[in-house]
Amino acid sequence: MDKKTSIRNNWTKEEIEEIYHQPLLELIYKASTIHREWHDPTEVQISTLLSIKTGGCPEDCSYCGQAARYHTNIKVQALLPTETVIAHAQKAKDSGSSRFCMAAAWREVRNNRDFDRVIDMVKGVNELGLEVCCTLGMLTEEQAIRLQEAGLYAYNHNLDTSEQYYEEIISTRTFDNRINTINNVRNAGITVCSGGIIGLGETHRDRISMLLTLATMPKHPESIPINALARVAGTPLEDNEKVDSWEMVRMIATARIVMPSSMVRLSAGRIEMNETEQAWCFMAGANSIFTGERETLLVTPNPGVSEDMQMLEKLGLKPMKMKESSCC
């Protein structure tokens, strides 16, 4: 293989702005070229996301239907039994997933029996040979170490948006809280999964600023989810406009160029994208999608697994196989 584009952690906002605002087809071409230097362009990692504890969250994230303060139709669900979660993980593996993510609607991890049960879930999923990811809210370095010792491969903690726009979306925690959790995860030896959401009412400069924060970390997140706002009835952002799919393509392409070695994940919002629009995202450098059982992604609609597999086959893509080195 020819020499790869180098990884940089000293990007400036002006440089990322220049990349982001290129003519779209030129941007896609450059991103696709870099994608091929670092990744197999025919492979897409299938990641399954399961809500292991749903609703009742004390946070006020304006986009989230699981916040207790908003009147949505989402039913609160206590932490699932460990054996139920393991069964879901096995089913995901059998369906072609190589990564299994467990999400709990908590503000932060507490050192209690529920966390002990999550530790058991991580151990069980790890034993299946899957990459194990969790998103449980804020956590300390000591808690992150416990998760790492149990076999956790990745921890998801999205920035959501830029530091400047953050207070417009969330008031119950700070942007620095998010950075602290990411640092705790990194210090514990767990890979970082962190991205954001577009369609929150932010500007292009906010999107660029969010990417700048990620791209100037001492080590880039190994996983970068790019989400389109899933508009949930009863939340403050329910009436926001649908995100234009070309905006998703532009974000994915820019992320691919400035963080070439990372997995860029086409995440929430796919239900409102047709196959052609998703194909452009793959061309721009996305190499992972999220699936969920019952055609949901946590609590919002999502394409079904069989539908996704048919799409990948049509596009000449294949599910990424589990790498032996990925398993903890």
GROMACS .gro file of N, CA and C in nm, residues 168-326:
model
  477
  168GLU      N    1  -2.693   2.554   2.516
  168GLU     CA    2  -2.824   2.569   2.454
  168GLU      C    3  -2.899   2.436   2.449
  169ILE      N    4  -2.827   2.327   2.465
  169ILE     CA    5  -2.885   2.193   2.451
  169ILE      C    6  -2.898   2.121   2.584
  170ILE      N    7  -2.803   2.143   2.674
  170ILE     CA    8  -2.798   2.072   2.803
  170ILE      C    9  -2.756   2.170   2.912
  171SER      N   10  -2.826   2.166   3.025
  171SER     CA   11  -2.787   2.252   3.137
  171SER      C   12  -2.750   2.172   3.262
  172THR      N   13  -2.777   2.042   3.260
  172THR     CA   14  -2.756   1.961   3.380
  172THR      C   15  -2.617   1.903   3.392
  173ARG      N   16  -2.534   1.924   3.290
  173ARG     CA   17  -2.392   1.891   3.301
  173ARG      C   18  -2.317   1.982   3.206
  174THR      N   19  -2.187   1.992   3.221
  174THR     CA   20  -2.109   2.085   3.140
  174THR      C   21  -2.031   2.012   3.032
  175PHE      N   22  -1.984   2.088   2.937
  175PHE     CA   23  -1.898   2.033   2.832
  175PHE      C   24  -1.772   1.973   2.895
  176ASP      N   25  -1.719   2.039   2.997
  176ASP     CA   26  -1.599   1.987   3.064
  176ASP      C   27  -1.626   1.853   3.132
  177ASN      N   28  -1.749   1.832   3.181
  177ASN     CA   29  -1.784   1.702   3.237
  177ASN      C   30  -1.763   1.592   3.133
  178ARG      N   31  -1.804   1.622   3.011
  178ARG     CA   32  -1.789   1.524   2.904
  178ARG      C   33  -1.642   1.496   2.875
  179ILE      N   34  -1.563   1.602   2.868
  179ILE     CA   35  -1.420   1.585   2.842
  179ILE      C   36  -1.354   1.505   2.955
  180ASN      N   37  -1.393   1.531   3.078
  180ASN     CA   38  -1.336   1.460   3.191
  180ASN      C   39  -1.364   1.309   3.182
  181THR      N   40  -1.487   1.274   3.147
  181THR     CA   41  -1.519   1.132   3.134
  181THR      C   42  -1.438   1.068   3.022
  182ILE      N   43  -1.424   1.138   2.910
  182ILE     CA   44  -1.343   1.084   2.800
  182ILE      C   45  -1.199   1.063   2.845
  183ASN      N   46  -1.145   1.156   2.923
  183ASN     CA   47  -1.008   1.141   2.974
  183ASN      C   48  -0.998   1.023   3.070
  184ASN      N   49  -1.100   1.003   3.152
  184ASN     CA   50  -1.100   0.889   3.244
  184ASN      C   51  -1.101   0.757   3.168
  185VAL      N   52  -1.179   0.753   3.062
  185VAL     CA   53  -1.185   0.633   2.977
  185VAL      C   54  -1.049   0.606   2.914
  186ARG      N   55  -0.988   0.710   2.860
  186ARG     CA   56  -0.858   0.694   2.794
  186ARG      C   57  -0.752   0.649   2.894
  187ASN      N   58  -0.753   0.708   3.012
  187ASN     CA   59  -0.654   0.672   3.113
  187ASN      C   60  -0.667   0.528   3.161
  188ALA      N   61  -0.788   0.474   3.150
  188ALA     CA   62  -0.812   0.335   3.192
  188ALA      C   63  -0.775   0.234   3.084
  189GLY      N   64  -0.736   0.282   2.968
  189GLY     CA   65  -0.696   0.191   2.861
  189GLY      C   66  -0.811   0.139   2.777
  190ILE      N   67  -0.924   0.209   2.779
  190ILE     CA   68  -1.040   0.173   2.699
  190ILE      C   69  -1.042   0.263   2.576
  191THR      N   70  -1.081   0.209   2.460
  191THR     CA   71  -1.090   0.293   2.342
  191THR      C   72  -1.208   0.388   2.355
  192VAL      N   73  -1.196   0.503   2.291
  192VAL     CA   74  -1.295   0.610   2.304
  192VAL      C   75  -1.389   0.612   2.183
  193CYS      N   76  -1.517   0.622   2.212
  193CYS     CA   77  -1.619   0.640   2.109
  193CYS      C   78  -1.687   0.774   2.140
  194SER      N   79  -1.665   0.873   2.054
  194SER     CA   80  -1.721   1.006   2.082
  194SER      C   81  -1.743   1.081   1.952
  195GLY      N   82  -1.864   1.131   1.936
  195GLY     CA   83  -1.899   1.209   1.818
  195GLY      C   84  -2.002   1.313   1.854
  196GLY      N   85  -2.102   1.328   1.769
  196GLY     CA   86  -2.202   1.429   1.799
  196GLY      C   87  -2.327   1.416   1.715
  197ILE      N   88  -2.412   1.516   1.728
  197ILE     CA   89  -2.543   1.517   1.663
  197ILE      C   90  -2.552   1.645   1.581
  198ILE      N   91  -2.602   1.634   1.459
  198ILE     CA   92  -2.630   1.755   1.383
  198ILE      C   93  -2.782   1.770   1.368
  199GLY      N   94  -2.826   1.893   1.356
  199GLY     CA   95  -2.969   1.919   1.349
  199GLY      C   96  -3.027   1.971   1.478
  200LEU      N   97  -2.939   2.010   1.573
  200LEU     CA   98  -2.984   2.060   1.703
  200LEU      C   99  -3.016   2.210   1.699
  201GLY      N  100  -2.994   2.271   1.584
  201GLY     CA  101  -3.008   2.416   1.574
  201GLY      C  102  -2.874   2.486   1.570
  202GLU      N  103  -2.768   2.406   1.565
  202GLU     CA  104  -2.632   2.459   1.564
  202GLU      C  105  -2.596   2.517   1.427
  203THR      N  106  -2.489   2.593   1.421
  203THR     CA  107  -2.439   2.649   1.296
  203THR      C  108  -2.331   2.557   1.238
  204HIS      N  109  -2.289   2.587   1.115
  204HIS     CA  110  -2.177   2.513   1.057
  204HIS      C  111  -2.051   2.532   1.140
  205ARG      N  112  -2.035   2.651   1.196
  205ARG     CA  113  -1.917   2.675   1.279
  205ARG      C  114  -1.919   2.588   1.404
  206ASP      N  115  -2.038   2.561   1.458
  206ASP     CA  116  -2.048   2.471   1.573
  206ASP      C  117  -2.005   2.329   1.534
  207ARG      N  118  -2.047   2.285   1.419
  207ARG     CA  119  -2.009   2.151   1.374
  207ARG      C  120  -1.858   2.140   1.356
  208ILE      N  121  -1.802   2.243   1.296
  208ILE     CA  122  -1.657   2.246   1.276
  208ILE      C  123  -1.585   2.251   1.410
  209SER      N  124  -1.636   2.327   1.505
  209SER     CA  125  -1.575   2.337   1.637
  209SER      C  126  -1.577   2.203   1.709
  210MET      N  127  -1.688   2.130   1.697
  210MET     CA  128  -1.696   1.997   1.759
  210MET      C  129  -1.591   1.904   1.699
  211LEU      N  130  -1.578   1.905   1.567
  211LEU     CA  131  -1.478   1.820   1.502
  211LEU      C  132  -1.337   1.862   1.544
  212LEU      N  133  -1.315   1.993   1.562
  212LEU     CA  134  -1.185   2.042   1.606
  212LEU      C  135  -1.150   1.986   1.744
  213THR      N  136  -1.247   1.986   1.835
  213THR     CA  137  -1.221   1.931   1.969
  213THR      C  138  -1.178   1.785   1.960
  214LEU      N  139  -1.246   1.707   1.878
  214LEU     CA  140  -1.213   1.565   1.864
  214LEU      C  141  -1.077   1.546   1.796
  215ALA      N  142  -1.053   1.626   1.692
  215ALA     CA  143  -0.932   1.608   1.610
  215ALA      C  144  -0.806   1.660   1.676
  216THR      N  145  -0.820   1.739   1.783
  216THR     CA  146  -0.702   1.790   1.853
  216THR      C  147  -0.681   1.722   1.989
  217MET      N  148  -0.757   1.618   2.016
  217MET     CA  149  -0.729   1.539   2.136
  217MET      C  150  -0.592   1.473   2.120
  218PRO      N  151  -0.521   1.444   2.231
  218PRO     CA  152  -0.389   1.381   2.220
  218PRO      C  153  -0.390   1.253   2.138
  219LYS      N  154  -0.503   1.182   2.144
  219LYS     CA  155  -0.525   1.065   2.059
  219LYS      C  156  -0.668   1.073   2.008
  220HIS      N  157  -0.686   1.060   1.878
  220HIS     CA  158  -0.820   1.069   1.822
  220HIS      C  159  -0.910   0.958   1.877
  221PRO      N  160  -1.039   0.984   1.896
  221PRO     CA  161  -1.129   0.874   1.931
  221PRO      C  162  -1.120   0.766   1.824
  222GLU      N  163  -1.116   0.642   1.871
  222GLU     CA  164  -1.111   0.531   1.774
  222GLU      C  165  -1.243   0.517   1.699
  223SER      N  166  -1.349   0.572   1.757
  223SER     CA  167  -1.483   0.559   1.701
  223SER      C  168  -1.552   0.696   1.707
  224ILE      N  169  -1.610   0.738   1.593
  224ILE     CA  170  -1.673   0.870   1.586
  224ILE      C  171  -1.814   0.856   1.528
  225PRO      N  172  -1.917   0.850   1.612
  225PRO     CA  173  -2.053   0.845   1.560
  225PRO      C  174  -2.098   0.983   1.511
  226ILE      N  175  -2.154   0.987   1.392
  226ILE     CA  176  -2.216   1.108   1.339
  226ILE      C  177  -2.366   1.081   1.334
  227ASN      N  178  -2.440   1.152   1.416
  227ASN     CA  179  -2.584   1.132   1.430
  227ASN      C  180  -2.661   1.248   1.368
  228ALA      N  181  -2.774   1.217   1.304
  228ALA     CA  182  -2.871   1.319   1.267
  228ALA      C  183  -2.978   1.318   1.374
  229LEU      N  184  -3.025   1.435   1.413
  229LEU     CA  185  -3.126   1.444   1.517
  229LEU      C  186  -3.246   1.356   1.484
  230ALA      N  187  -3.279   1.268   1.578
  230ALA     CA  188  -3.403   1.190   1.569
  230ALA      C  189  -3.507   1.268   1.650
  231ARG      N  190  -3.601   1.328   1.581
  231ARG     CA  191  -3.696   1.418   1.646
  231ARG      C  192  -3.800   1.338   1.723
  232VAL      N  193  -3.796   1.352   1.855
  232VAL     CA  194  -3.886   1.277   1.944
  232VAL      C  195  -3.997   1.368   1.994
  233ALA      N  196  -4.121   1.327   1.973
  233ALA     CA  197  -4.235   1.406   2.019
  233ALA      C  198  -4.230   1.423   2.170
  234GLY      N  199  -4.249   1.546   2.215
  234GLY     CA  200  -4.247   1.574   2.357
  234GLY      C  201  -4.117   1.635   2.404
  235THR      N  202  -4.014   1.636   2.317
  235THR     CA  203  -3.887   1.699   2.353
  235THR      C  204  -3.882   1.840   2.296
  236PRO      N  205  -3.797   1.927   2.350
  236PRO     CA  206  -3.790   2.065   2.301
  236PRO      C  207  -3.754   2.078   2.154
  237LEU      N  208  -3.689   1.977   2.097
  237LEU     CA  209  -3.643   1.987   1.958
  237LEU      C  210  -3.732   1.909   1.861
  238GLU      N  211  -3.851   1.872   1.904
  238GLU     CA  212  -3.937   1.788   1.820
  238GLU      C  213  -3.974   1.855   1.689
  239ASP      N  214  -3.975   1.988   1.684
  239ASP     CA  215  -4.017   2.058   1.564
  239ASP      C  216  -3.901   2.106   1.477
  240ASN      N  217  -3.779   2.066   1.513
  240ASN     CA  218  -3.664   2.102   1.428
  240ASN      C  219  -3.679   2.041   1.289
  241GLU      N  220  -3.619   2.105   1.191
  241GLU     CA  221  -3.625   2.053   1.055
  241GLU      C  222  -3.544   1.925   1.042
  242LYS      N  223  -3.586   1.839   0.950
  242LYS     CA  224  -3.511   1.718   0.918
  242LYS      C  225  -3.372   1.758   0.867
  243VAL      N  226  -3.273   1.685   0.910
  243VAL     CA  227  -3.136   1.711   0.865
  243VAL      C  228  -3.123   1.670   0.718
  244ASP      N  229  -3.072   1.760   0.637
  244ASP     CA  230  -3.046   1.730   0.497
  244ASP      C  231  -2.936   1.624   0.488
  245SER      N  232  -2.957   1.521   0.408
  245SER     CA  233  -2.860   1.411   0.401
  245SER      C  234  -2.724   1.455   0.352
  246TRP      N  235  -2.720   1.558   0.267
  246TRP     CA  236  -2.590   1.608   0.221
  246TRP      C  237  -2.511   1.670   0.336
  247GLU      N  238  -2.581   1.720   0.438
  247GLU     CA  239  -2.512   1.772   0.556
  247GLU      C  240  -2.444   1.658   0.632
  248MET      N  241  -2.511   1.543   0.637
  248MET     CA  242  -2.449   1.425   0.699
  248MET      C  243  -2.326   1.383   0.620
  249VAL      N  244  -2.339   1.381   0.488
  249VAL     CA  245  -2.225   1.344   0.403
  249VAL      C  246  -2.107   1.438   0.426
  250ARG      N  247  -2.135   1.568   0.434
  250ARG     CA  248  -2.028   1.667   0.455
  250ARG      C  249  -1.958   1.646   0.589
  251MET      N  250  -2.036   1.617   0.694
  251MET     CA  251  -1.976   1.593   0.826
  251MET      C  252  -1.892   1.467   0.827
  252ILE      N  253  -1.944   1.361   0.767
  252ILE     CA  254  -1.871   1.234   0.762
  252ILE      C  255  -1.741   1.250   0.685
  253ALA      N  256  -1.747   1.317   0.572
  253ALA     CA  257  -1.626   1.336   0.490
  253ALA      C  258  -1.520   1.417   0.563
  254THR      N  259  -1.563   1.523   0.631
  254THR     CA  260  -1.467   1.606   0.704
  254THR      C  261  -1.405   1.527   0.819
  255ALA      N  262  -1.488   1.452   0.892
  255ALA     CA  263  -1.435   1.369   1.001
  255ALA      C  264  -1.335   1.268   0.947
  256ARG      N  265  -1.364   1.209   0.832
  256ARG     CA  266  -1.273   1.110   0.774
  256ARG      C  267  -1.138   1.172   0.738
  257ILE      N  268  -1.140   1.293   0.685
  257ILE     CA  269  -1.015   1.356   0.644
  257ILE      C  270  -0.929   1.395   0.764
  258VAL      N  271  -0.990   1.451   0.869
  258VAL     CA  272  -0.910   1.501   0.981
  258VAL      C  273  -0.878   1.392   1.083
  259MET      N  274  -0.951   1.281   1.079
  259MET     CA  275  -0.924   1.169   1.170
  259MET      C  276  -0.924   1.039   1.090
  260PRO      N  277  -0.824   1.019   1.004
  260PRO     CA  278  -0.828   0.912   0.903
  260PRO      C  279  -0.831   0.770   0.957
  261SER      N  280  -0.773   0.745   1.073
  261SER     CA  281  -0.766   0.607   1.121
  261SER      C  282  -0.891   0.565   1.199
  262SER      N  283  -0.975   0.659   1.235
  262SER     CA  284  -1.092   0.629   1.320
  262SER      C  285  -1.202   0.560   1.241
  263MET      N  286  -1.286   0.486   1.314
  263MET     CA  287  -1.410   0.436   1.257
  263MET      C  288  -1.510   0.550   1.260
  264VAL      N  289  -1.566   0.584   1.146
  264VAL     CA  290  -1.668   0.689   1.139
  264VAL      C  291  -1.802   0.619   1.123
  265ARG      N  292  -1.890   0.641   1.220
  265ARG     CA  293  -2.013   0.562   1.228
  265ARG      C  294  -2.135   0.643   1.186
  266LEU      N  295  -2.201   0.595   1.082
  266LEU     CA  296  -2.329   0.652   1.040
  266LEU      C  297  -2.433   0.603   1.139
  267SER      N  298  -2.481   0.692   1.223
  267SER     CA  299  -2.556   0.649   1.341
  267SER      C  300  -2.703   0.687   1.333
  268ALA      N  301  -2.754   0.758   1.431
  268ALA     CA  302  -2.897   0.789   1.437
  268ALA      C  303  -2.942   0.871   1.317
  269GLY      N  304  -3.068   0.853   1.278
  269GLY     CA  305  -3.125   0.929   1.169
  269GLY      C  306  -3.130   0.855   1.038
  270ARG      N  307  -3.076   0.731   1.033
  270ARG     CA  308  -3.075   0.658   0.906
  270ARG      C  309  -3.214   0.623   0.856
  271ILE      N  310  -3.311   0.615   0.949
  271ILE     CA  311  -3.446   0.578   0.910
  271ILE      C  312  -3.504   0.677   0.810
  272GLU      N  313  -3.453   0.801   0.811
  272GLU     CA  314  -3.501   0.903   0.719
  272GLU      C  315  -3.411   0.920   0.598
  273MET      N  316  -3.318   0.825   0.579
  273MET     CA  317  -3.229   0.828   0.464
  273MET      C  318  -3.257   0.707   0.375
  274ASN      N  319  -3.265   0.729   0.245
  274ASN     CA  320  -3.282   0.614   0.156
  274ASN      C  321  -3.147   0.549   0.126
  275GLU      N  322  -3.148   0.442   0.048
  275GLU     CA  323  -3.024   0.369   0.022
  275GLU      C  324  -2.922   0.454  -0.052
  276THR      N  325  -2.968   0.537  -0.144
  276THR     CA  326  -2.876   0.623  -0.219
  276THR      C  327  -2.805   0.721  -0.126
  277GLU      N  328  -2.880   0.780  -0.034
  277GLU     CA  329  -2.821   0.876   0.059
  277GLU      C  330  -2.721   0.807   0.152
  278GLN      N  331  -2.753   0.686   0.197
  278GLN     CA  332  -2.659   0.612   0.281
  278GLN      C  333  -2.536   0.571   0.202
  279ALA      N  334  -2.554   0.538   0.075
  279ALA     CA  335  -2.440   0.501  -0.008
  279ALA      C  336  -2.341   0.616  -0.020
  280TRP      N  337  -2.390   0.739  -0.032
  280TRP     CA  338  -2.302   0.855  -0.037
  280TRP      C  339  -2.223   0.869   0.093
  281CYS      N  340  -2.286   0.835   0.204
  281CYS     CA  341  -2.216   0.840   0.334
  281CYS      C  342  -2.101   0.739   0.337
  282PHE      N  343  -2.125   0.619   0.283
  282PHE     CA  344  -2.017   0.519   0.277
  282PHE      C  345  -1.906   0.567   0.184
  283MET      N  346  -1.942   0.627   0.073
  283MET     CA  347  -1.842   0.679  -0.019
  283MET      C  348  -1.758   0.789   0.048
  284ALA      N  349  -1.821   0.865   0.137
  284ALA     CA  350  -1.753   0.976   0.205
  284ALA      C  351  -1.667   0.930   0.322
  285GLY      N  352  -1.672   0.800   0.355
  285GLY     CA  353  -1.582   0.751   0.459
  285GLY      C  354  -1.647   0.685   0.578
  286ALA      N  355  -1.780   0.675   0.582
  286ALA     CA  356  -1.844   0.602   0.692
  286ALA      C  357  -1.815   0.454   0.675
  287ASN      N  358  -1.778   0.388   0.782
  287ASN     CA  359  -1.754   0.243   0.771
  287ASN      C  360  -1.814   0.166   0.888
  288SER      N  361  -1.926   0.216   0.939
  288SER     CA  362  -2.000   0.143   1.041
  288SER      C  363  -2.143   0.195   1.043
  289ILE      N  364  -2.237   0.106   1.071
  289ILE     CA  365  -2.375   0.144   1.097
  289ILE      C  366  -2.421   0.075   1.224
  290PHE      N  367  -2.522   0.134   1.286
  290PHE     CA  368  -2.580   0.075   1.406
  290PHE      C  369  -2.712   0.008   1.372
  291THR      N  370  -2.731  -0.109   1.428
  291THR     CA  371  -2.859  -0.176   1.418
  291THR      C  372  -2.915  -0.192   1.558
  292GLY      N  373  -3.043  -0.219   1.564
  292GLY     CA  374  -3.107  -0.246   1.692
  292GLY      C  375  -3.219  -0.345   1.670
  293GLU      N  376  -3.245  -0.426   1.769
  293GLU     CA  377  -3.356  -0.519   1.757
  293GLU      C  378  -3.488  -0.444   1.753
  294ARG      N  379  -3.589  -0.507   1.699
  294ARG     CA  380  -3.724  -0.450   1.686
  294ARG      C  381  -3.722  -0.321   1.603
  295GLU      N  382  -3.621  -0.309   1.514
  295GLU     CA  383  -3.610  -0.194   1.425
  295GLU      C  384  -3.610  -0.062   1.502
  296THR      N  385  -3.536  -0.059   1.611
  296THR     CA  386  -3.519   0.064   1.688
  296THR      C  387  -3.372   0.082   1.719
  297LEU      N  388  -3.334   0.208   1.740
  297LEU     CA  389  -3.202   0.241   1.789
  297LEU      C  390  -3.225   0.312   1.922
  298LEU      N  391  -3.204   0.240   2.031
  298LEU     CA  392  -3.245   0.282   2.164
  298LEU      C  393  -3.397   0.301   2.166
  299VAL      N  394  -3.445   0.423   2.148
  299VAL     CA  395  -3.590   0.445   2.155
  299VAL      C  396  -3.645   0.511   2.029
  300THR      N  397  -3.566   0.519   1.924
  300THR     CA  398  -3.611   0.582   1.800
  300THR      C  399  -3.607   0.482   1.685
  301PRO      N  400  -3.688   0.501   1.581
  301PRO     CA  401  -3.694   0.406   1.469
  301PRO      C  402  -3.560   0.393   1.397
  302ASN      N  403  -3.535   0.273   1.343
  302ASN     CA  404  -3.410   0.244   1.275
  302ASN      C  405  -3.437   0.134   1.173
  303PRO      N  406  -3.364   0.131   1.062
  303PRO     CA  407  -3.383   0.021   0.967
  303PRO      C  408  -3.359  -0.115   1.034
  304GLY      N  409  -3.427  -0.217   0.985
  304GLY     CA  410  -3.409  -0.352   1.039
  304GLY      C  411  -3.280  -0.416   0.991
  305VAL      N  412  -3.236  -0.520   1.061
  305VAL     CA  413  -3.110  -0.587   1.027
  305VAL      C  414  -3.116  -0.646   0.886
  306SER      N  415  -3.225  -0.713   0.852
  306SER     CA  416  -3.235  -0.775   0.720
  306SER      C  417  -3.234  -0.669   0.611
  307GLU      N  418  -3.299  -0.556   0.636
  307GLU     CA  419  -3.300  -0.446   0.541
  307GLU      C  420  -3.159  -0.392   0.520
  308ASP      N  421  -3.084  -0.379   0.629
  308ASP     CA  422  -2.946  -0.331   0.619
  308ASP      C  423  -2.859  -0.429   0.540
  309MET      N  424  -2.875  -0.557   0.566
  309MET     CA  425  -2.795  -0.657   0.496
  309MET      C  426  -2.824  -0.656   0.346
  310GLN      N  427  -2.949  -0.638   0.310
  310GLN     CA  428  -2.986  -0.629   0.169
  310GLN      C  429  -2.922  -0.506   0.105
  311MET      N  430  -2.921  -0.395   0.178
  311MET     CA  431  -2.859  -0.274   0.125
  311MET      C  432  -2.711  -0.294   0.103
  312LEU      N  433  -2.641  -0.352   0.201
  312LEU     CA  434  -2.497  -0.373   0.187
  312LEU      C  435  -2.466  -0.463   0.068
  313GLU      N  436  -2.546  -0.569   0.052
  313GLU     CA  437  -2.524  -0.659  -0.061
  313GLU      C  438  -2.544  -0.586  -0.193
  314LYS      N  439  -2.646  -0.503  -0.199
  314LYS     CA  440  -2.674  -0.427  -0.321
  314LYS      C  441  -2.558  -0.334  -0.355
  315LEU      N  442  -2.494  -0.278  -0.253
  315LEU     CA  443  -2.385  -0.183  -0.273
  315LEU      C  444  -2.249  -0.251  -0.287
  316GLY      N  445  -2.247  -0.384  -0.277
  316GLY     CA  446  -2.120  -0.455  -0.287
  316GLY      C  447  -2.036  -0.444  -0.162
  317LEU      N  448  -2.101  -0.421  -0.049
  317LEU     CA  449  -2.031  -0.411   0.079
  317LEU      C  450  -2.056  -0.536   0.161
  318LYS      N  451  -1.971  -0.558   0.260
  318LYS     CA  452  -1.984  -0.677   0.343
  318LYS      C  453  -1.961  -0.641   0.489
  319PRO      N  454  -2.025  -0.715   0.580
  319PRO     CA  455  -2.002  -0.688   0.723
  319PRO      C  456  -1.857  -0.714   0.762
  320MET      N  457  -1.802  -0.624   0.839
  320MET     CA  458  -1.665  -0.640   0.888
  320MET      C  459  -1.659  -0.756   0.986
  321LYS      N  460  -1.560  -0.839   0.970
  321LYS     CA  461  -1.544  -0.952   1.059
  321LYS      C  462  -1.470  -0.910   1.185
  322MET      N  463  -1.497  -0.982   1.293
  322MET     CA  464  -1.432  -0.955   1.420
  322MET      C  465  -1.283  -0.979   1.408
  323LYS      N  466  -1.204  -0.882   1.450
  323LYS     CA  467  -1.058  -0.899   1.451
  323LYS      C  468  -1.018  -0.957   1.585
  324GLU      N  469  -0.935  -1.059   1.580
  324GLU     CA  470  -0.895  -1.125   1.705
  324GLU      C  471  -0.832  -1.030   1.803
  325SER      N  472  -0.759  -0.931   1.754
  325SER     CA  473  -0.691  -0.836   1.842
  325SER      C  474  -0.786  -0.740   1.909
  326SER      N  475  -0.913  -0.734   1.860
  326SER     CA  476  -1.008  -0.639   1.917
  326SER      C  477  -1.066  -0.688   2.048
   0.00000   0.00000   0.00000
